[in-house]
């Protein structure tokens, strides 16, 4: 069957903070100029916000630029931060540390980013943006000259063997004068664009963390609305980058999460189990005893910062938000940067389409606008803090203090990053880690966690987790690294099964949270995460 094609001025892949901000600003500019501009946003989640997961404390700087009247419009920023705490944990004790200046949250808000994005979607649609949730962009389309023509959404109703099933529907082609990729962290189409246009030439590898989050309803007597609490130290060893957050929202809800840098070396480490263990610390456990866990999820986040930002434009398209790597690691915030990149992209695109008009040209005004903005200054100022933790927790804290208070981000050098998948040591070289069994009250097993993420995929579709070589999980990963994918995946997707003929890797793709950790951390880069059928994956409420 031939695919239907639809024409737009701008197609945006991904209805996250950056993509929706770009769509909104484009429509605002067109309305102000009295011109027509067709803008379409495709979103692989079942609804806008279904796949959005973040801490989240939001700095409203970019939101103010987009909607100065956001309060009157009813934006769901309901809990201003009124207290910041920063702790170092040992096995039993907690020691208060000075809160780094980047983590001071005066004027910021604790939010459900999913609900903020749902609100942004409503604003976009009111301006005339066409949003299509449940459609996964699975392919980049090109003109004969090699410039980007648009995207195609994935076919629906394909059977496990790759053949069309009884409910088969071909994908739709969306053609555009310019295509904006805002796929989030480790975007699957963006990976292909990196290779085709050599966008990563001359920049550091992107480095990542995995963030795992739960939403709890806690007892009123332990709830402190507006409190943000961050920790470092236990249960992680000092050679592993990571830490936690607890954010007290309204309605006796607490968002708790744990981030582990994916450059860790010990293949026995499980970020999920470290998170569950963390909650049992006496200083943390007290918040959750007698409470109720409401939701669970996980996602990767970019940690490379300034030195890992790729070339942002190419003929016919550009990159914004997390897919480009905009996140301030010391601030533990990226939403304001994602939104700002979308705003600047829209400003540049509107001028580009109006002044030049030809399809497929490169919008070079976008990176120039970014470099003149506060986003670029902010990224540059903190560029050395995350890579300084190569010297361990105490070395990183010491360097970060010097960089922040003495050098004020103006060091005459730039530290560099390494690719996360190259950092694993062999299992025989590392100490095994004994994790306690979950108690079902404070700590939980993975499958019960996946259940409350409301994750679902059409069962008969082809597996979207594709192995370049099916023998590698056993011949390399199991034999050398003791099958690390069974531990770094926070959803139990990868499982070693013992058959009479020997062990084999079983992929439970139905459980996939779309966190992309396997695509990032696999030591041989043998796993390729591709989009499943549109509408599949988690359905996060209030995350």
Coordinates of C-alpha atoms in Angstrom, one line a residue:
X1 CA 0.0 0.0 0.0
X2 CA 1.3 3.5 -0.8
X3 CA 1.7 6.0 2.0
X4 CA -0.4 9.1 2.2
X5 CA 1.6 12.3 2.2
X6 CA 0.8 15.6 3.9
X7 CA 2.6 18.9 3.4
X8 CA 3.5 21.4 6.1
X9 CA 5.8 24.4 6.5
X10 CA 7.4 22.9 9.7
X11 CA 7.1 19.3 11.1
X12 CA 8.3 18.8 14.7
X13 CA 9.2 15.3 15.9
X14 CA 8.3 15.0 19.6
X15 CA 5.8 16.9 21.8
X16 CA 8.1 17.6 24.7
X17 CA 9.0 21.0 26.2
X18 CA 11.3 22.0 23.3
X19 CA 9.1 20.8 20.5
X20 CA 5.9 22.4 21.8
X21 CA 7.8 25.7 22.6
X22 CA 9.1 25.8 19.0
X23 CA 5.6 25.2 17.7
X24 CA 4.0 27.8 19.9
X25 CA 6.6 30.5 19.1
X26 CA 6.3 29.8 15.3
X27 CA 2.5 30.3 15.5
X28 CA 2.9 33.4 17.7
X29 CA 5.3 34.9 15.1
X30 CA 3.0 34.1 12.2
X31 CA 0.0 35.6 14.0
X32 CA 2.0 38.8 14.8
X33 CA 3.1 39.0 11.2
X34 CA -0.4 38.3 9.8
X35 CA 0.8 35.3 7.8
X36 CA -0.1 31.7 7.6
X37 CA 2.4 29.0 8.7
X38 CA 1.4 25.3 9.0
X39 CA 3.0 23.5 11.9
X40 CA 2.6 19.8 12.8
X41 CA 3.9 17.9 15.8
X42 CA 4.0 14.1 16.0
X43 CA 4.3 12.4 19.3
X44 CA 5.0 8.6 19.8
X45 CA 3.2 8.6 23.2
X46 CA -0.5 7.7 23.5
X47 CA -1.1 11.3 24.5
X48 CA 0.9 14.5 24.9
X49 CA 2.8 14.0 28.2
X50 CA 2.5 10.2 28.3
X51 CA 6.3 9.7 27.9
X52 CA 7.4 12.8 29.8
X53 CA 9.4 12.1 33.0
X54 CA 11.5 14.5 34.9
X55 CA 12.3 15.4 38.6
X56 CA 11.1 18.1 38.2
X57 CA 12.0 21.6 39.5
X58 CA 11.5 24.1 36.7
X59 CA 13.1 27.5 36.3
X60 CA 10.4 29.6 34.6
X61 CA 12.8 31.8 32.7
X62 CA 12.0 30.4 29.2
X63 CA 8.3 30.0 30.1
X64 CA 8.2 33.8 30.9
X65 CA 9.6 34.5 27.4
X66 CA 7.0 32.2 25.8
X67 CA 4.0 33.3 27.8
X68 CA 4.6 36.3 30.1
X69 CA 1.0 35.8 31.4
X70 CA 1.5 32.1 32.2
X71 CA 0.0 32.5 35.6
X72 CA -3.2 34.0 34.2
X73 CA -3.3 31.2 31.6
X74 CA -3.3 28.6 34.4
X75 CA 0.1 26.9 33.8
X76 CA 0.4 24.1 36.4
X77 CA 3.3 25.5 38.4
X78 CA 1.6 25.2 41.7
X79 CA 4.4 24.6 44.2
X80 CA 7.1 27.3 44.6
X81 CA 10.3 26.0 46.2
X82 CA 10.7 27.4 49.7
X83 CA 13.6 25.3 51.1
X84 CA 16.7 23.5 49.7
X85 CA 18.7 20.8 51.5
X86 CA 21.8 19.0 50.4
X87 CA 23.0 15.9 52.3
X88 CA 25.9 13.5 52.2
X89 CA 24.8 10.0 53.2
X90 CA 26.8 7.2 54.9
X91 CA 25.4 3.8 55.6
X92 CA 23.4 5.1 58.7
X93 CA 24.1 8.8 59.0
X94 CA 23.3 12.0 57.0
X95 CA 25.5 15.1 57.0
X96 CA 24.3 18.5 55.8
X97 CA 26.4 20.1 53.1
X98 CA 26.3 23.6 51.9
X99 CA 23.9 23.8 49.0
X100 CA 25.9 24.6 45.8
X101 CA 24.8 28.0 44.3
X102 CA 23.5 26.2 41.1
X103 CA 21.1 24.3 43.2
X104 CA 19.5 27.3 45.0
X105 CA 15.9 27.3 43.8
X106 CA 14.6 30.7 44.7
X107 CA 11.9 31.6 42.2
X108 CA 11.6 28.0 40.9
X109 CA 8.7 25.6 41.0
X110 CA 8.3 21.9 41.8
X111 CA 6.1 20.5 39.0
X112 CA 4.9 17.4 37.2
X113 CA 6.6 18.1 33.9
X114 CA 4.1 15.8 32.2
X115 CA 1.3 18.1 33.3
X116 CA 3.2 21.2 32.2
X117 CA 3.7 19.6 28.8
X118 CA 0.0 18.7 28.6
X119 CA -0.8 22.4 29.3
X120 CA 1.7 23.5 26.6
X121 CA 0.0 21.2 24.2
X122 CA -3.3 22.9 24.9
X123 CA -1.8 26.3 24.2
X124 CA -0.2 25.1 21.0
X125 CA -3.5 23.7 19.7
X126 CA -5.3 26.9 20.6
X127 CA -2.8 28.7 18.3
X128 CA -3.6 26.3 15.4
X129 CA -0.7 23.7 15.8
X130 CA -1.7 20.3 14.6
X131 CA -0.6 17.6 17.2
X132 CA -0.8 13.9 16.4
X133 CA -0.2 11.7 19.5
X134 CA 0.2 8.0 19.0
X135 CA 2.2 8.4 15.8
X136 CA 5.9 7.4 16.1
X137 CA 8.3 9.0 13.6
X138 CA 10.2 6.0 12.4
X139 CA 12.0 7.2 9.2
X140 CA 13.7 10.3 7.9
X141 CA 12.8 11.2 4.4
X142 CA 15.3 12.8 2.0
X143 CA 15.2 14.8 -1.2
X144 CA 17.3 13.6 -4.2
X145 CA 19.9 16.2 -3.2
X146 CA 20.3 14.6 0.3
X147 CA 18.5 17.3 2.2
X148 CA 15.8 16.3 4.7
X149 CA 12.3 16.2 3.2
X150 CA 10.4 15.2 6.3
X151 CA 9.5 12.0 8.2
X152 CA 7.4 9.0 7.9
X153 CA 5.4 7.5 10.8
X154 CA 5.7 3.8 11.5
X155 CA 3.3 1.3 10.0
X156 CA 0.6 0.0 12.3
X157 CA -0.6 -3.6 12.6
X158 CA 2.7 -5.3 11.5
X159 CA 3.1 -8.9 12.7
X160 CA 6.0 -10.2 14.7
X161 CA 7.5 -11.8 11.5
X162 CA 7.4 -8.3 9.8
X163 CA 4.5 -9.1 7.5
X164 CA 1.3 -6.9 7.5
X165 CA -1.4 -8.2 9.8
X166 CA -5.2 -8.1 9.4
X167 CA -5.3 -4.5 10.9
X168 CA -2.3 -3.2 8.9
X169 CA -2.2 0.5 8.2
X170 CA 0.8 2.1 6.4
X171 CA 2.5 5.0 8.0
X172 CA 2.0 8.6 6.8
X173 CA 4.6 10.8 5.1
X174 CA 4.9 14.3 6.5
X175 CA 6.8 16.6 4.2
X176 CA 8.1 19.9 5.4
X177 CA 10.1 22.9 4.3
X178 CA 12.0 22.4 7.6
X179 CA 11.9 19.4 10.0
X180 CA 12.7 20.0 13.7
X181 CA 13.9 17.0 15.7
X182 CA 13.0 17.2 19.4
X183 CA 13.0 13.5 20.2
X184 CA 14.4 13.7 23.7
X185 CA 17.5 12.0 25.0
X186 CA 19.2 9.6 22.5
X187 CA 16.7 10.2 19.8
X188 CA 16.5 7.2 17.4
X189 CA 16.2 9.3 14.2
X190 CA 18.7 11.8 15.5
X191 CA 21.3 9.0 15.7
X192 CA 20.9 8.4 12.0
X193 CA 21.2 12.2 11.3
X194 CA 24.5 12.2 13.3
X195 CA 25.9 9.7 10.9
X196 CA 24.5 11.0 7.6
X197 CA 25.5 14.6 8.2
X198 CA 28.6 14.0 10.4
X199 CA 27.1 16.2 13.1
X200 CA 29.3 14.9 15.9
X201 CA 32.6 15.7 14.2
X202 CA 34.9 17.7 16.4
X203 CA 32.8 17.4 19.6
X204 CA 33.1 15.2 22.7
X205 CA 31.0 12.0 22.9
X206 CA 27.7 12.5 24.7
X207 CA 27.7 11.1 28.2
X208 CA 24.6 10.1 30.0
X209 CA 22.9 9.2 33.3
X210 CA 19.9 7.1 34.0
X211 CA 17.2 8.7 36.1
X212 CA 14.7 6.4 37.9
X213 CA 11.7 8.0 39.6
X214 CA 8.8 7.2 41.8
X215 CA 5.8 9.3 42.8
X216 CA 4.5 8.8 46.4
X217 CA 1.6 9.9 48.5
X218 CA 3.1 10.3 52.0
X219 CA 1.7 10.9 55.4
X220 CA 0.8 14.6 56.0
X221 CA 3.0 14.8 59.1
X222 CA 6.2 14.1 57.0
X223 CA 5.2 16.2 54.0
X224 CA 6.9 19.6 53.6
X225 CA 5.4 21.2 50.6
X226 CA 8.0 23.2 48.6
X227 CA 11.1 21.3 50.0
X228 CA 13.8 20.1 47.6
X229 CA 16.3 17.6 49.0
X230 CA 19.3 16.3 47.2
X231 CA 21.8 13.7 48.4
X232 CA 25.2 12.3 47.3
X233 CA 27.1 9.4 48.8
X234 CA 25.6 6.1 50.0
X235 CA 24.6 3.7 48.5
X236 CA 27.0 4.6 45.6
X237 CA 30.7 4.1 46.0
X238 CA 32.8 7.2 45.5
X239 CA 33.9 6.2 42.0
X240 CA 30.3 6.2 40.7
X241 CA 28.7 9.6 39.7
X242 CA 25.2 10.0 40.9
X243 CA 22.8 11.1 43.6
X244 CA 19.1 11.5 44.5
X245 CA 16.3 14.0 44.8
X246 CA 13.2 14.3 46.8
X247 CA 10.7 17.0 45.8
X248 CA 7.7 17.7 47.9
X249 CA 4.8 18.7 45.7
X250 CA 1.2 19.7 46.6
X251 CA -1.4 17.2 47.9
X252 CA 1.0 15.3 50.1
X253 CA 2.9 14.0 47.1
X254 CA 6.7 13.5 47.0
X255 CA 8.7 12.8 43.8
X256 CA 11.7 10.7 44.6
X257 CA 14.4 9.8 42.1
X258 CA 17.9 8.5 41.7
X259 CA 20.4 9.3 39.0
X260 CA 23.5 7.1 38.1
X261 CA 26.1 8.3 35.6
X262 CA 26.3 5.6 32.9
X263 CA 30.1 5.8 32.8
X264 CA 30.2 3.4 35.8
X265 CA 32.8 0.6 35.6
X266 CA 31.5 -2.3 37.7
X267 CA 29.2 -4.4 35.5
X268 CA 27.6 -5.9 38.7
X269 CA 26.0 -2.5 39.5
X270 CA 22.3 -2.1 39.1
X271 CA 21.0 1.5 39.1
X272 CA 17.5 0.2 39.9
X273 CA 18.7 -1.7 42.9
X274 CA 20.8 1.2 44.1
X275 CA 17.6 3.4 44.0
X276 CA 15.6 0.8 46.0
X277 CA 18.4 0.5 48.5
X278 CA 18.7 4.3 48.8
X279 CA 15.1 4.6 50.0
X280 CA 15.9 2.3 53.0
X281 CA 18.3 4.9 54.5
X282 CA 17.0 6.1 57.9
X283 CA 17.0 9.8 56.8
X284 CA 15.0 8.9 53.6
X285 CA 12.9 6.0 54.8
X286 CA 11.0 8.2 57.3
X287 CA 9.3 10.0 54.4
X288 CA 7.9 6.9 52.9
X289 CA 6.9 4.7 55.8
X290 CA 3.1 4.4 55.8
X291 CA 2.9 6.1 52.4
X292 CA 1.7 4.8 49.0
X293 CA 3.6 4.5 45.8
X294 CA 1.6 5.9 42.9
X295 CA 3.8 5.8 39.8
X296 CA 7.2 4.7 38.5
X297 CA 9.3 5.4 35.5
X298 CA 12.9 5.9 34.1
X299 CA 14.7 7.7 31.4
X300 CA 18.2 8.6 30.3
X301 CA 19.5 12.1 30.5
X302 CA 22.3 14.0 28.8
X303 CA 25.2 14.9 30.9
X304 CA 27.8 16.0 28.3
X305 CA 26.9 19.6 28.3
X306 CA 28.7 22.3 26.4
X307 CA 31.5 20.2 24.9
X308 CA 29.1 17.5 23.7
X309 CA 26.7 19.7 21.8
X310 CA 26.7 18.5 18.1
X311 CA 26.3 20.6 15.0
X312 CA 22.7 21.7 15.3
X313 CA 21.6 22.3 11.7
X314 CA 21.7 20.4 8.4
X315 CA 20.0 20.9 5.1
X316 CA 16.3 20.8 5.8
X317 CA 16.3 20.5 9.5
X318 CA 17.7 21.1 13.0
X319 CA 18.0 19.7 16.5
X320 CA 16.5 21.2 19.7
X321 CA 16.1 20.2 23.4
X322 CA 17.4 17.0 24.9
X323 CA 18.1 15.5 21.5
X324 CA 20.7 18.2 21.1
X325 CA 22.0 17.7 24.7
X326 CA 20.8 20.9 26.4
X327 CA 20.9 20.2 30.2
X328 CA 22.6 22.0 33.1
X329 CA 23.9 19.1 35.2
X330 CA 25.0 21.0 38.3
X331 CA 21.6 22.7 38.3
X332 CA 19.8 19.4 37.8
X333 CA 17.6 21.1 35.3
X334 CA 17.1 21.0 31.6
X335 CA 13.5 22.1 30.9
X336 CA 14.3 25.8 30.8
X337 CA 17.1 25.1 28.3
X338 CA 14.9 22.8 26.2
X339 CA 12.2 25.5 25.9
X340 CA 14.7 28.2 25.2
X341 CA 16.3 26.2 22.4
X342 CA 12.8 25.7 20.9
X343 CA 12.1 29.4 21.1
X344 CA 15.4 30.4 19.4
X345 CA 14.9 27.7 16.7
X346 CA 11.4 29.1 16.0
X347 CA 12.7 32.7 15.7
X348 CA 15.5 31.6 13.4
X349 CA 13.1 29.3 11.3
X350 CA 10.5 32.0 10.9
X351 CA 13.1 34.5 9.6
X352 CA 14.7 31.8 7.4
X353 CA 11.5 30.6 5.8
X354 CA 10.3 34.2 5.2
X355 CA 13.6 35.5 3.8
X356 CA 14.9 32.6 1.8
X357 CA 11.9 30.3 1.4
X358 CA 13.5 27.5 -0.4
X359 CA 12.9 24.0 0.9
X360 CA 15.9 22.0 2.1
X361 CA 18.3 24.9 3.0
X362 CA 20.2 25.0 6.3
X363 CA 18.9 27.3 8.9
X364 CA 22.2 28.7 10.0
X365 CA 20.7 31.5 12.0
X366 CA 19.6 29.1 14.7
X367 CA 23.0 28.2 16.2
X368 CA 24.0 31.9 15.9
X369 CA 21.0 32.9 17.9
X370 CA 21.7 30.3 20.6
X371 CA 25.3 31.4 21.0
X372 CA 24.1 34.9 21.7
X373 CA 21.6 33.7 24.3
X374 CA 21.7 33.0 28.1
X375 CA 21.5 29.3 27.3
X376 CA 25.0 29.2 25.7
X377 CA 26.5 31.2 28.5
X378 CA 25.0 29.0 31.2
X379 CA 26.2 25.8 29.5
X380 CA 29.7 27.2 29.1
X381 CA 30.0 28.3 32.7
X382 CA 29.4 24.8 34.1
X383 CA 31.1 22.8 31.4
X384 CA 33.9 21.4 33.6
X385 CA 31.8 20.3 36.6
X386 CA 30.5 16.9 35.4
X387 CA 33.8 15.7 33.8
X388 CA 35.7 16.6 37.0
X389 CA 34.0 13.7 38.7
X390 CA 36.4 11.4 36.9
X391 CA 38.5 12.0 40.0
X392 CA 35.8 10.5 42.2
X393 CA 33.2 12.1 44.5
X394 CA 35.6 14.1 46.6
X395 CA 37.8 15.1 43.8
X396 CA 34.8 16.2 41.8
X397 CA 33.3 18.2 44.7
X398 CA 36.7 19.9 45.4
X399 CA 37.2 20.9 41.8
X400 CA 33.6 22.0 41.4
X401 CA 33.9 24.3 44.4
X402 CA 37.1 25.9 42.9
X403 CA 35.5 26.2 39.5
X404 CA 32.3 27.7 41.0
X405 CA 33.6 30.0 43.7
X406 CA 37.1 30.9 42.5
X407 CA 37.2 30.6 38.7
X408 CA 33.4 31.3 38.4
X409 CA 33.2 29.1 35.3
X410 CA 35.9 31.0 33.4
X411 CA 38.8 28.5 33.6
X412 CA 41.1 28.7 30.6
X413 CA 40.7 25.0 30.0
X414 CA 37.9 22.6 29.1
X415 CA 37.7 19.1 30.5
X416 CA 36.6 16.3 28.2
X417 CA 34.2 13.3 28.2
X418 CA 34.5 9.6 27.2
X419 CA 31.8 7.4 25.7
X420 CA 29.9 5.5 28.5
X421 CA 29.9 2.1 26.8
X422 CA 33.7 2.0 26.8
X423 CA 34.0 2.3 30.6
X424 CA 32.8 -1.2 31.8
X425 CA 35.5 -3.4 33.3
X426 CA 35.3 -7.2 33.0
X427 CA 33.1 -8.9 35.7
X428 CA 36.2 -10.8 36.9
X429 CA 37.9 -7.6 37.8
X430 CA 35.1 -6.1 39.9
X431 CA 33.5 -7.0 43.2
X432 CA 30.0 -8.4 43.0
X433 CA 27.3 -6.4 44.8
X434 CA 24.8 -8.0 47.1
X435 CA 21.5 -6.2 46.9
X436 CA 18.8 -6.8 49.6
X437 CA 15.5 -8.3 48.6
X438 CA 12.7 -5.8 48.3
X439 CA 10.3 -5.6 51.2
X440 CA 7.2 -4.5 49.2
X441 CA 6.7 -1.5 51.4
X442 CA 9.6 0.9 50.7
X443 CA 11.6 -1.1 48.1
X444 CA 10.0 -3.1 45.2
X445 CA 10.9 -5.5 42.5
X446 CA 11.1 -4.4 38.9
X447 CA 8.0 -6.1 37.5
X448 CA 5.7 -4.5 40.1
X449 CA 7.3 -1.2 39.3
X450 CA 6.8 -1.6 35.5
X451 CA 3.1 -2.4 36.3
X452 CA 2.4 1.0 37.8
X453 CA 4.1 2.7 34.9
X454 CA 1.1 1.6 32.7
X455 CA 3.6 0.4 30.1
X456 CA 2.0 -1.5 27.2
X457 CA 3.0 -2.5 23.6
X458 CA 1.0 -4.3 21.0
X459 CA 2.3 -7.9 21.6
X460 CA 2.5 -9.2 18.0
X461 CA 4.6 -6.3 16.6
X462 CA 8.2 -6.9 15.7
X463 CA 10.7 -6.4 18.6
X464 CA 11.9 -2.8 18.6
X465 CA 15.1 -3.7 20.5
X466 CA 17.3 -4.9 17.7
X467 CA 20.5 -6.9 18.0
X468 CA 23.1 -6.3 15.3
X469 CA 24.5 -9.8 16.1
X470 CA 22.3 -12.2 18.1
X471 CA 25.3 -14.2 19.4
X472 CA 27.0 -11.2 21.2
X473 CA 24.8 -11.2 24.4
X474 CA 26.1 -14.6 25.2
X475 CA 29.5 -14.8 23.6
X476 CA 30.6 -11.4 24.8
X477 CA 28.3 -9.8 27.3
X478 CA 27.6 -12.8 29.4
X479 CA 31.1 -14.3 29.2
X480 CA 33.0 -11.1 29.9
X481 CA 30.6 -8.8 31.8
X482 CA 28.1 -11.2 33.4
X483 CA 25.2 -9.9 31.2
X484 CA 25.1 -6.3 32.4
X485 CA 21.9 -5.6 30.4
X486 CA 20.0 -7.7 32.9
X487 CA 21.0 -5.0 35.6
X488 CA 21.3 -1.7 33.8
X489 CA 17.8 -2.0 32.3
X490 CA 15.3 -0.7 34.9
X491 CA 12.4 -2.7 33.5
X492 CA 13.5 -6.3 33.3
X493 CA 13.5 -6.3 29.5
X494 CA 16.7 -8.4 29.2
X495 CA 16.8 -11.9 30.8
X496 CA 19.2 -14.8 30.5
X497 CA 17.3 -18.0 30.1
X498 CA 18.8 -21.4 30.6
X499 CA 17.9 -23.8 27.8
X500 CA 19.0 -27.4 27.4
X501 CA 21.4 -26.2 24.7
X502 CA 22.8 -23.5 26.9
X503 CA 22.0 -19.9 28.0
X504 CA 20.2 -17.5 25.6
X505 CA 19.1 -13.9 25.8
X506 CA 15.4 -13.3 26.1
X507 CA 14.1 -9.8 25.3
X508 CA 10.8 -8.9 27.0
X509 CA 10.1 -5.8 24.8
X510 CA 6.6 -5.5 26.3
X511 CA 8.2 -4.1 29.5
X512 CA 10.3 -1.4 27.8
X513 CA 10.0 2.1 29.4
X514 CA 11.8 3.8 26.4
X515 CA 14.6 5.0 28.7
X516 CA 17.3 4.1 26.0
X517 CA 19.8 2.9 28.6
X518 CA 20.5 -0.3 26.7
X519 CA 21.3 1.6 23.5
X520 CA 23.7 3.8 25.5
X521 CA 25.5 1.4 27.9
X522 CA 25.8 -1.9 25.9
X523 CA 29.5 -2.4 25.8
X524 CA 29.6 -3.6 22.2
X525 CA 26.9 -1.2 21.0
X526 CA 25.1 -4.2 19.7
X527 CA 21.6 -3.1 20.8
X528 CA 19.8 -0.6 18.6
X529 CA 16.6 1.0 20.1
X530 CA 14.1 1.8 17.4
X531 CA 10.6 3.2 17.9
X532 CA 7.9 0.6 18.4
X533 CA 4.3 1.1 17.1
X534 CA 2.9 4.5 18.0
X535 CA 1.1 4.8 21.3
X536 CA 3.2 2.0 22.9
X537 CA 5.3 2.4 26.0
X538 CA 4.6 4.0 29.4
X539 CA 1.6 6.2 30.2
X540 CA 2.9 8.3 33.0
X541 CA 0.4 10.2 35.2
X542 CA 1.6 13.3 36.9
X543 CA 5.3 12.5 36.3

